[in-house]
């Protein structure tokens, strides 16, 4: 009996890759976020390659105010193309891709901050690159988490319905009977 009192109530775990209707308005946010960030990174990478900077050159060549070299340019193009792929596919894949790459950009910012002015700084990062990495990471995470992660999601949101199936069913039944009010989550 005492063991039962200590048990936690069963919680339903929501996977981030649950189905999102293709015509849902959140899909546009995920696609735009991936597309804009992919375009910025791809253009930065192409401009870096056009300047014919050495692959691991740390001499201080800049493109659009950011230090770069051939390795960083190629890496930027690759990540930009991955984000373009997410834009084309859309939906939960674009959202998850935005979140994952956003976290990777923030982690890259911290790692490269630690590597500034060391011989291990093979991507030629300077402080402006670190700040750019943080900004891009936060923006990608914003675009990826938009409409998925919040305490105040609207009740017509598919993620809210997945997290609160009983309340969503009560609201559906209430609407079917002609009522327009919200039913509490509780």
Backbone as ProteinMPNN parsed JSONL, in Angstrom:
{"seq_chain_A": "XXXXXXXXXXXXXXXXXXXXXXXXXXXXXXXXXXXXXXXXXXXXXXXXXXXXXXXXXXXXXXXXXXXXXXXXXXXXXXXXXXXXXXXXXXXXXXXXXXXXXXXXXXXXXXXXXXXXXXXXXXXXXXXXXXXXXXXXXXXXXXXXXXXXXXXXXXXXXXXXXXXXXXXXXXXXXXXXXXXXXXXXXX", "coords_chain_A": {"N_chain_A": [[0.82, -1.19, 0.0], [1.934, 1.245, 0.815], [3.851, 1.511, -1.163], [2.311, 2.006, -3.404], [1.41, 4.569, -2.92], [3.648, 6.088, -3.336], [4.143, 5.981, -6.007], [4.367, 7.601, -9.124], [1.886, 9.362, -11.013], [0.725, 7.99, -14.115], [2.176, 9.277, -16.982], [1.639, 10.511, -20.215], [3.885, 10.346, -22.765], [5.006, 12.595, -25.179], [6.071, 12.428, -28.42], [8.416, 14.294, -30.331], [8.153, 14.047, -33.034], [5.539, 13.553, -33.793], [2.625, 13.363, -35.887], [2.0, 16.188, -37.876], [-0.473, 18.044, -39.363], [-0.254, 18.588, -42.871], [-1.189, 20.977, -43.953], [-1.167, 22.713, -41.857], [-0.718, 25.839, -40.182], [1.651, 26.157, -38.759], [3.562, 24.782, -40.149], [4.463, 26.509, -42.151], [5.976, 28.351, -40.686], [8.107, 26.758, -39.779], [9.242, 26.025, -42.228], [9.939, 28.538, -43.38], [11.781, 29.486, -41.485], [13.845, 27.53, -41.677], [14.508, 27.88, -44.375], [15.326, 30.622, -44.608], [17.522, 30.765, -42.826], [19.095, 28.776, -43.975], [19.604, 29.932, -46.474], [21.121, 32.219, -45.753], [23.418, 30.997, -44.623], [24.348, 29.478, -46.798], [24.893, 31.457, -48.739], [26.903, 32.879, -47.369], [28.866, 30.868, -47.254], [29.369, 30.408, -50.004], [30.334, 32.916, -50.808], [32.669, 32.929, -49.322], [34.096, 30.85, -50.552], [34.414, 31.876, -53.111], [36.276, 33.87, -52.705], [38.608, 32.463, -52.656], [40.067, 31.552, -50.402], [42.469, 29.961, -48.338], [42.094, 26.498, -47.348], [42.39, 25.722, -44.586], [43.242, 28.15, -43.673], [44.133, 30.623, -41.383], [44.411, 33.306, -41.511], [42.821, 35.578, -41.291], [40.91, 36.376, -43.192], [37.919, 37.927, -44.3], [34.373, 37.719, -44.706], [31.475, 39.368, -45.256], [31.813, 40.632, -42.802], [32.482, 38.59, -41.09], [34.962, 36.314, -39.979], [36.571, 33.861, -42.004], [37.396, 30.755, -43.636], [38.375, 28.258, -46.043], [37.431, 25.781, -45.046], [35.43, 26.504, -43.183], [33.717, 27.77, -44.953], [32.876, 25.666, -46.66], [31.659, 24.021, -44.759], [29.586, 25.729, -43.945], [28.075, 25.873, -46.312], [27.259, 23.186, -46.531], [25.662, 22.854, -44.18], [23.754, 24.806, -44.746], [22.546, 23.664, -47.023], [21.437, 21.385, -45.861], [19.53, 22.583, -44.245], [17.965, 23.73, -46.277], [16.946, 21.386, -47.368], [15.353, 20.568, -45.23], [13.514, 22.655, -45.377], [12.233, 22.104, -47.797], [11.076, 19.593, -47.27], [9.555, 20.119, -44.956], [7.081, 20.427, -42.283], [7.162, 18.403, -39.317], [9.722, 17.422, -39.593], [11.245, 19.584, -40.553], [10.912, 21.287, -38.371], [12.11, 19.815, -36.243], [14.665, 19.541, -37.288], [15.458, 22.244, -37.388], [15.55, 22.756, -34.617], [17.542, 20.932, -33.718], [19.826, 21.648, -35.242], [20.012, 24.266, -34.384], [20.705, 23.934, -31.656], [23.182, 22.731, -32.076], [24.557, 24.864, -33.264], [24.686, 26.667, -31.118], [26.208, 25.145, -29.32], [28.526, 24.947, -30.878], [29.273, 27.627, -30.843], [30.063, 27.938, -28.145], [32.167, 26.049, -27.991], [33.959, 27.042, -29.94], [34.419, 29.521, -28.823], [35.965, 28.819, -26.653], [38.162, 27.966, -28.056], [39.265, 30.189, -29.239], [42.03, 32.1, -30.314], [43.837, 29.979, -30.083], [45.878, 27.225, -31.199], [44.148, 25.33, -32.123], [42.042, 26.436, -33.418], [40.905, 25.91, -36.086], [38.864, 26.675, -37.801], [39.033, 29.349, -38.075], [37.685, 31.127, -36.362], [36.565, 34.171, -34.904], [35.608, 36.534, -32.37], [33.273, 37.715, -33.398], [32.298, 35.716, -35.051], [31.612, 33.793, -33.165], [29.549, 35.119, -31.797], [27.741, 35.374, -33.937], [27.224, 32.666, -34.352], [25.865, 32.045, -31.968], [23.58, 33.695, -32.282], [22.394, 32.699, -34.668], [21.914, 30.095, -33.798], [20.03, 30.503, -31.706], [17.935, 31.687, -33.172], [17.293, 29.586, -34.966], [16.455, 27.648, -33.12], [14.236, 29.0, -32.08], [12.581, 29.125, -34.386], [12.223, 26.376, -34.762], [10.987, 25.514, -32.392], [8.69, 26.962, -32.275], [5.316, 27.108, -31.611], [5.34, 24.556, -30.63], [6.522, 24.227, -28.153], [5.499, 25.412, -25.304], [3.843, 26.773, -22.482], [1.372, 27.755, -22.872], [-0.064, 26.879, -25.172], [-2.449, 27.135, -27.82], [-5.698, 25.589, -27.768], [-6.418, 24.366, -30.139], [-4.115, 23.547, -31.217], [-2.095, 20.979, -32.548], [-0.086, 19.807, -30.986], [-0.766, 20.489, -28.375], [-3.157, 19.058, -28.192], [-2.155, 16.455, -28.394], [-0.735, 16.25, -26.031], [-2.676, 16.549, -24.111], [-4.894, 14.554, -24.185], [-7.38, 13.756, -23.006], [-8.677, 16.163, -22.26], [-8.79, 17.363, -24.769], [-10.516, 15.611, -26.074], [-12.831, 16.036, -24.553], [-13.33, 18.717, -25.246], [-13.786, 18.393, -27.99], [-16.14, 16.859, -27.942], [-17.823, 18.688, -26.669], [-17.913, 20.757, -28.569], [-19.123, 19.352, -30.637], [-21.637, 19.048, -29.615], [-22.495, 21.596, -29.817], [-21.615, 23.559, -28.119], [-19.469, 26.285, -27.352], [-17.536, 26.928, -25.512], [-14.433, 26.705, -23.622], [-13.003, 23.803, -22.212], [-11.654, 23.024, -19.097], [-8.223, 22.029, -18.443], [-7.546, 20.483, -16.285]], "CA_chain_A": [[0.0, 0.0, 0.0], [2.82, 2.406, 0.855], [4.509, 1.584, -2.464], [1.393, 2.62, -4.352], [1.31, 5.992, -2.639], [4.855, 6.739, -3.825], [4.202, 5.936, -7.473], [3.936, 8.789, -9.864], [0.803, 9.069, -11.956], [1.194, 7.67, -15.469], [2.176, 10.412, -17.906], [1.767, 10.169, -21.622], [5.023, 11.037, -23.365], [4.749, 13.065, -26.523], [7.243, 12.445, -29.28], [8.477, 15.52, -31.119], [7.888, 13.775, -34.44], [4.169, 13.144, -34.057], [2.119, 13.901, -37.147], [1.463, 17.544, -37.982], [-1.157, 18.147, -40.661], [0.563, 19.288, -43.856], [-1.689, 22.32, -44.214], [-1.179, 23.479, -40.615], [0.026, 27.098, -40.332], [2.985, 26.038, -38.167], [4.455, 24.267, -41.188], [5.062, 27.658, -42.832], [7.003, 28.919, -39.803], [9.261, 25.854, -39.807], [9.863, 26.112, -43.554], [10.555, 29.854, -43.552], [12.965, 29.521, -40.631], [14.903, 26.711, -42.276], [14.902, 28.476, -45.654], [16.067, 31.876, -44.42], [18.83, 30.461, -42.227], [19.85, 28.033, -44.991], [20.051, 30.89, -47.486], [22.199, 33.02, -45.169], [24.622, 30.17, -44.49], [24.829, 29.101, -48.128], [25.495, 32.65, -49.352], [28.16, 33.113, -46.662], [29.821, 29.852, -47.697], [29.736, 30.633, -51.409], [31.191, 34.099, -50.85], [33.972, 32.519, -48.803], [34.798, 30.048, -51.558], [34.744, 32.743, -54.239], [37.491, 34.61, -52.35], [39.732, 31.527, -52.779], [40.826, 31.54, -49.157], [43.0, 28.625, -48.055], [41.131, 25.639, -46.67], [42.555, 25.89, -43.143], [43.938, 29.417, -43.469], [43.641, 31.396, -40.24], [45.007, 34.621, -41.712], [41.932, 36.697, -40.999], [40.058, 36.779, -44.317], [36.541, 38.139, -43.844], [33.239, 37.77, -45.629], [30.314, 39.961, -44.586], [32.174, 40.969, -41.437], [32.822, 37.397, -40.321], [36.165, 35.627, -40.432], [36.267, 32.592, -42.653], [38.403, 30.061, -44.428], [37.72, 27.288, -46.925], [36.725, 24.755, -44.274], [34.199, 27.096, -42.662], [32.829, 28.023, -46.094], [32.282, 24.383, -47.075], [30.758, 23.61, -43.676], [28.407, 26.596, -44.015], [27.272, 25.44, -47.468], [26.65, 21.89, -46.195], [24.575, 23.079, -43.221], [22.715, 25.523, -45.482], [21.823, 22.709, -47.872], [20.621, 20.545, -44.974], [18.366, 23.395, -43.877], [17.106, 23.802, -47.466], [16.242, 20.108, -47.444], [14.282, 20.656, -44.236], [12.503, 23.568, -45.885], [11.469, 21.413, -48.841], [10.277, 18.533, -46.657], [8.596, 20.807, -44.097], [6.461, 19.721, -41.171], [7.922, 18.09, -38.111], [11.131, 17.231, -39.931], [11.843, 20.922, -40.576], [10.93, 21.783, -36.998], [13.132, 19.082, -35.48], [15.956, 19.908, -37.874], [15.764, 23.583, -36.89], [15.93, 22.668, -33.208], [18.813, 20.21, -33.566], [20.917, 22.476, -35.778], [20.119, 25.404, -33.479], [21.494, 23.5, -30.497], [24.554, 22.529, -32.546], [25.17, 26.184, -33.446], [25.014, 27.214, -29.797], [27.345, 24.366, -28.826], [29.676, 25.376, -31.663], [29.676, 28.93, -30.326], [30.808, 27.747, -26.899], [33.43, 25.358, -28.283], [34.856, 27.961, -30.639], [34.804, 30.556, -27.87], [37.081, 28.261, -25.886], [39.307, 27.753, -28.945], [39.787, 31.448, -29.772], [43.45, 32.392, -30.098], [44.625, 28.764, -29.853], [46.261, 26.568, -32.451], [43.063, 24.432, -32.514], [41.008, 27.242, -34.056], [41.103, 25.652, -37.516], [37.8, 27.302, -38.59], [39.369, 30.782, -38.096], [36.662, 31.89, -35.647], [36.846, 35.315, -34.054], [34.461, 36.737, -31.488], [32.058, 37.988, -34.173], [31.788, 34.424, -35.509], [30.986, 33.164, -32.003], [28.263, 35.79, -31.59], [26.888, 34.964, -35.054], [26.828, 31.286, -34.081], [24.832, 32.096, -30.941], [22.358, 34.301, -32.834], [21.789, 31.737, -35.598], [21.409, 28.988, -32.985], [18.793, 30.908, -31.015], [16.882, 31.854, -34.183], [16.86, 28.267, -35.434], [15.674, 27.023, -32.054], [12.947, 29.688, -32.046], [11.769, 28.651, -35.507], [11.889, 24.968, -34.57], [10.119, 25.294, -31.23], [7.492, 27.788, -32.378], [4.065, 26.355, -31.651], [5.513, 23.208, -30.089], [7.016, 24.257, -26.783], [4.975, 26.555, -24.569], [2.839, 26.404, -21.482], [0.089, 28.347, -23.245], [-0.446, 26.557, -26.541], [-3.907, 27.159, -28.017], [-6.28, 24.248, -27.694], [-6.529, 23.745, -31.454], [-2.763, 23.151, -31.606], [-1.982, 19.513, -32.512], [0.797, 19.385, -29.903], [-1.547, 20.56, -27.151], [-4.095, 17.931, -28.202], [-1.413, 15.224, -28.124], [-0.311, 16.249, -24.627], [-3.867, 16.57, -23.259], [-5.913, 13.853, -24.991], [-8.693, 13.73, -22.362], [-9.269, 17.493, -22.386], [-9.074, 17.573, -26.194], [-11.721, 14.835, -26.389], [-13.96, 16.75, -23.943], [-13.61, 19.888, -26.079], [-14.373, 17.929, -29.25], [-17.529, 16.482, -27.661], [-18.553, 19.914, -26.375], [-18.147, 21.435, -29.851], [-20.065, 18.554, -31.404], [-22.975, 19.318, -29.068], [-22.866, 22.965, -30.117], [-21.033, 24.486, -27.16], [-18.267, 26.958, -27.861], [-16.626, 27.237, -24.415], [-13.269, 25.849, -23.394], [-13.072, 22.917, -21.067], [-10.372, 23.086, -18.391], [-7.277, 20.924, -18.617], [-7.466, 19.825, -15.015]], "C_chain_A": [[0.865, 1.254, 0.0], [3.537, 2.586, -0.478], [3.624, 2.241, -3.513], [1.287, 4.12, -4.149], [2.512, 6.753, -3.191], [4.963, 6.751, -5.341], [3.723, 7.235, -8.075], [2.778, 8.419, -10.771], [1.385, 8.852, -13.356], [1.083, 8.91, -16.343], [2.337, 9.895, -19.318], [2.893, 10.99, -22.209], [4.703, 11.378, -24.808], [6.057, 13.061, -27.286], [7.23, 13.733, -30.092], [8.108, 15.277, -32.577], [6.482, 13.238, -34.69], [3.653, 13.901, -35.27], [1.579, 15.316, -36.994], [0.771, 17.627, -39.332], [-0.357, 19.019, -41.631], [0.096, 20.715, -44.099], [-1.718, 23.185, -42.959], [-0.29, 24.711, -40.758], [1.424, 27.037, -39.712], [4.008, 25.547, -39.184], [5.158, 25.405, -41.918], [6.173, 28.275, -41.996], [8.266, 28.072, -39.854], [10.001, 25.966, -41.138], [10.575, 27.448, -43.761], [11.832, 29.944, -42.725], [14.124, 28.742, -41.224], [15.405, 27.349, -43.568], [15.74, 29.724, -45.495], [17.462, 31.594, -43.854], [19.708, 29.678, -43.214], [20.4, 28.951, -46.066], [21.225, 31.72, -46.969], [23.497, 32.213, -45.101], [25.206, 29.795, -45.85], [25.501, 30.283, -48.826], [26.838, 32.957, -48.691], [29.227, 32.121, -47.136], [30.289, 30.067, -49.121], [30.651, 31.844, -51.529], [32.592, 33.779, -50.322], [34.766, 31.708, -49.809], [35.215, 30.886, -52.762], [36.037, 33.501, -53.971], [38.755, 33.752, -52.406], [40.671, 31.597, -51.568], [41.312, 30.117, -48.93], [42.046, 27.823, -47.193], [41.212, 25.775, -45.148], [43.327, 27.159, -42.811], [43.312, 30.162, -42.293], [44.157, 32.829, -40.307], [44.086, 35.792, -41.492], [41.124, 37.192, -42.172], [38.614, 36.888, -43.832], [35.564, 38.137, -45.011], [32.061, 38.274, -44.819], [30.601, 40.231, -43.108], [32.541, 39.801, -40.548], [34.101, 36.786, -40.869], [35.789, 34.289, -41.027], [37.526, 31.99, -43.238], [37.653, 29.024, -45.268], [36.91, 26.25, -46.174], [35.4, 25.301, -43.733], [33.212, 27.379, -43.784], [32.134, 26.748, -46.546], [31.289, 23.895, -46.02], [29.471, 24.434, -43.699], [27.49, 26.194, -45.162], [26.56, 24.128, -47.146], [25.472, 22.064, -45.229], [23.431, 23.837, -43.896], [21.892, 24.599, -46.358], [20.953, 21.757, -47.043], [19.371, 21.314, -44.556], [17.419, 23.579, -45.058], [16.314, 22.513, -47.627], [15.087, 20.084, -46.448], [13.166, 21.566, -44.687], [11.619, 22.87, -46.923], [10.552, 20.358, -48.235], [9.194, 19.13, -45.764], [8.136, 19.979, -42.917], [7.377, 19.515, -39.981], [9.396, 17.876, -38.396], [11.845, 18.572, -39.948], [11.946, 21.481, -39.166], [12.032, 21.123, -36.179], [14.521, 19.427, -35.99], [16.383, 21.298, -37.408], [16.238, 23.525, -35.439], [17.304, 22.031, -33.032], [19.98, 21.066, -34.066], [21.095, 23.732, -34.926], [20.95, 25.078, -32.247], [22.951, 23.3, -30.899], [25.274, 23.861, -32.766], [25.55, 26.801, -32.103], [26.2, 26.462, -29.201], [28.623, 24.753, -29.563], [30.185, 26.729, -31.189], [30.501, 28.794, -29.056], [32.156, 27.07, -27.144], [34.416, 26.313, -28.942], [35.243, 29.157, -29.782], [35.994, 30.088, -27.04], [38.336, 28.121, -26.742], [39.887, 29.037, -29.527], [41.247, 31.618, -29.374], [44.251, 31.173, -29.628], [44.983, 28.173, -31.2], [45.174, 25.605, -32.943], [41.91, 25.163, -33.208], [41.12, 27.117, -35.575], [39.98, 26.199, -38.387], [37.944, 28.816, -38.625], [38.308, 31.638, -37.42], [37.29, 33.065, -34.912], [35.581, 35.559, -33.253], [33.176, 37.026, -32.263], [31.457, 36.698, -34.732], [31.062, 33.697, -34.371], [29.618, 33.787, -31.758], [27.27, 35.428, -32.694], [26.37, 33.548, -34.832], [25.727, 31.235, -33.023], [23.512, 32.632, -31.493], [21.653, 33.325, -33.77], [21.206, 30.56, -34.816], [20.102, 29.32, -32.293], [17.656, 31.084, -32.016], [16.374, 30.508, -34.695], [16.038, 27.549, -34.366], [14.297, 27.672, -31.926], [12.036, 29.173, -33.154], [11.349, 27.194, -35.314], [10.903, 24.715, -33.448], [8.804, 26.062, -31.308], [6.248, 26.906, -32.49], [4.167, 24.951, -31.111], [5.811, 23.22, -28.608], [6.519, 25.535, -26.127], [3.978, 26.044, -23.543], [1.456, 26.879, -21.893], [-0.256, 28.096, -24.71], [-1.958, 26.638, -26.678], [-4.45, 25.735, -28.104], [-6.503, 23.606, -29.055], [-5.165, 23.297, -31.987], [-2.634, 21.631, -31.511], [-1.076, 19.018, -31.39], [0.083, 19.467, -28.552], [-2.501, 19.371, -27.076], [-3.388, 16.621, -27.9], [-1.005, 15.132, -26.659], [-1.49, 16.17, -23.661], [-5.019, 15.85, -23.966], [-7.303, 13.858, -24.347], [-9.398, 15.078, -22.513], [-9.63, 17.79, -23.846], [-10.336, 16.826, -26.598], [-12.955, 15.507, -25.788], [-14.329, 17.968, -24.773], [-14.26, 19.488, -27.396], [-15.843, 17.565, -29.049], [-18.387, 17.71, -27.396], [-18.876, 20.676, -27.658], [-19.165, 20.682, -30.694], [-21.498, 18.774, -30.91], [-23.407, 20.754, -29.296], [-22.32, 23.981, -29.14], [-19.744, 25.077, -27.702], [-17.225, 27.203, -26.767], [-15.459, 26.271, -24.351], [-13.5, 25.002, -22.156], [-11.705, 22.953, -20.425], [-9.53, 21.852, -18.591], [-7.345, 19.979, -17.457], [-8.005, 18.527, -14.815]], "O_chain_A": [[0.578, 2.213, -0.717], [3.803, 3.719, -0.88], [4.111, 2.943, -4.399], [1.093, 4.864, -5.11], [2.404, 7.944, -3.484], [5.797, 7.466, -5.896], [2.792, 7.872, -7.583], [2.696, 7.287, -11.247], [2.396, 9.448, -13.726], [0.018, 9.521, -16.433], [3.088, 8.953, -19.57], [2.853, 12.219, -22.153], [4.191, 10.548, -25.559], [7.045, 13.638, -26.833], [6.169, 14.21, -30.495], [7.78, 16.226, -33.289], [6.25, 12.548, -35.683], [4.183, 14.951, -35.633], [0.795, 15.598, -36.088], [1.381, 17.307, -40.353], [0.156, 20.069, -41.246], [0.912, 21.58, -44.42], [-2.251, 24.294, -42.998], [0.769, 24.644, -41.382], [2.299, 27.804, -40.112], [5.192, 25.869, -39.081], [6.331, 25.278, -42.269], [7.203, 28.679, -42.536], [9.371, 28.605, -39.96], [11.231, 25.999, -41.173], [11.697, 27.479, -44.266], [12.854, 30.427, -43.212], [15.253, 29.232, -41.271], [16.609, 27.354, -43.825], [16.758, 29.879, -46.171], [18.458, 32.122, -44.347], [20.919, 29.892, -43.277], [21.53, 28.775, -46.521], [22.215, 31.901, -47.677], [24.556, 32.708, -45.486], [26.424, 29.795, -46.027], [26.559, 30.126, -49.434], [27.809, 33.264, -49.383], [30.367, 32.509, -47.389], [31.476, 29.924, -49.416], [31.635, 31.808, -52.268], [33.584, 34.305, -50.827], [35.983, 31.862, -49.907], [36.257, 30.631, -53.366], [36.813, 33.753, -54.894], [39.857, 34.267, -52.222], [41.891, 31.688, -51.704], [40.624, 29.164, -49.298], [41.283, 28.382, -46.405], [40.181, 25.929, -44.494], [43.993, 27.231, -41.779], [42.092, 30.309, -42.227], [44.321, 33.484, -39.278], [44.553, 36.931, -41.506], [40.68, 38.34, -42.157], [38.143, 36.055, -43.057], [35.899, 38.504, -46.137], [31.692, 37.675, -43.809], [29.719, 40.072, -42.264], [32.876, 39.99, -39.379], [34.304, 36.744, -42.083], [34.816, 33.659, -40.612], [38.573, 32.633, -43.32], [36.427, 28.935, -45.199], [35.822, 25.874, -46.611], [34.37, 24.633, -43.818], [32.003, 27.245, -43.596], [30.927, 26.753, -46.79], [30.207, 23.414, -46.355], [28.384, 23.893, -43.493], [26.269, 26.175, -45.007], [25.378, 23.976, -47.457], [24.407, 21.485, -45.44], [22.262, 23.542, -43.644], [20.671, 24.734, -46.429], [19.865, 21.371, -47.471], [18.277, 20.751, -44.518], [16.202, 23.586, -44.875], [15.137, 22.547, -47.985], [13.985, 19.642, -46.77], [11.995, 21.296, -44.418], [10.399, 23.034, -46.919], [9.393, 20.235, -48.63], [8.043, 18.696, -45.81], [8.733, 18.952, -42.593], [8.244, 20.337, -39.682], [10.236, 18.122, -37.53], [12.946, 18.688, -39.41], [12.957, 22.084, -38.807], [12.798, 21.805, -35.499], [15.452, 19.587, -35.201], [17.548, 21.505, -37.068], [17.219, 24.175, -35.078], [18.134, 22.538, -32.278], [21.0, 21.19, -33.389], [22.218, 24.211, -34.764], [21.804, 25.867, -31.844], [23.857, 23.658, -30.147], [26.467, 23.974, -32.485], [26.622, 27.392, -31.971], [27.103, 27.08, -28.636], [29.683, 24.874, -28.949], [31.394, 26.954, -31.137], [31.525, 29.46, -28.906], [33.168, 27.472, -26.57], [35.579, 26.382, -28.543], [36.301, 29.748, -29.998], [36.913, 30.859, -26.759], [39.45, 28.153, -26.219], [40.893, 28.991, -30.234], [41.641, 31.318, -28.247], [45.216, 31.306, -28.875], [44.444, 28.584, -32.227], [45.262, 25.11, -34.067], [40.903, 24.541, -33.546], [41.396, 28.097, -36.267], [40.115, 26.195, -39.61], [37.069, 29.504, -39.15], [38.052, 32.76, -37.857], [38.392, 32.967, -34.372], [34.585, 34.86, -33.44], [32.097, 36.623, -31.83], [30.238, 36.596, -34.874], [30.028, 33.066, -34.588], [28.639, 33.074, -31.538], [26.092, 35.202, -32.42], [25.202, 33.265, -35.097], [24.768, 30.476, -33.158], [22.448, 32.084, -31.203], [20.439, 33.143, -33.672], [20.119, 30.081, -35.139], [19.171, 28.514, -32.292], [16.528, 30.673, -31.743], [15.168, 30.311, -34.841], [15.034, 26.91, -34.681], [13.305, 26.983, -31.692], [10.879, 28.828, -32.913], [10.231, 26.823, -35.671], [10.075, 23.809, -33.535], [7.904, 25.839, -30.498], [6.159, 26.057, -33.376], [3.181, 24.215, -31.127], [5.395, 22.317, -27.881], [7.06, 26.614, -26.368], [3.351, 25.002, -23.732], [0.461, 26.442, -21.315], [-0.694, 29.01, -25.409], [-2.682, 26.254, -25.759], [-3.734, 24.804, -28.47], [-6.757, 22.403, -29.122], [-5.075, 22.735, -33.078], [-3.021, 21.047, -30.499], [-1.277, 17.912, -30.889], [0.295, 18.621, -27.684], [-2.64, 18.749, -26.024], [-3.949, 15.76, -27.222], [-0.939, 14.034, -26.107], [-1.318, 15.766, -22.511], [-6.018, 16.482, -24.31], [-8.305, 13.955, -25.056], [-10.579, 15.129, -22.855], [-10.662, 18.401, -24.119], [-11.14, 17.34, -27.376], [-14.007, 15.552, -26.424], [-15.511, 18.232, -24.988], [-15.176, 20.16, -27.869], [-16.692, 17.909, -29.871], [-19.535, 17.78, -27.835], [-19.986, 21.184, -27.817], [-19.977, 21.295, -31.386], [-22.45, 18.696, -31.687], [-24.549, 21.11, -29.008], [-22.546, 25.178, -29.323], [-19.015, 24.413, -28.44], [-16.121, 27.651, -27.076], [-15.481, 25.186, -24.931], [-14.115, 25.441, -21.185], [-10.693, 22.917, -21.125], [-10.042, 20.768, -18.871], [-7.21, 18.769, -17.64], [-7.921, 17.987, -13.711]]}, "name": "protein", "num_of_chains": 1, "seq": "XXXXXXXXXXXXXXXXXXXXXXXXXXXXXXXXXXXXXXXXXXXXXXXXXXXXXXXXXXXXXXXXXXXXXXXXXXXXXXXXXXXXXXXXXXXXXXXXXXXXXXXXXXXXXXXXXXXXXXXXXXXXXXXXXXXXXXXXXXXXXXXXXXXXXXXXXXXXXXXXXXXXXXXXXXXXXXXXXXXXXXXXXX"}
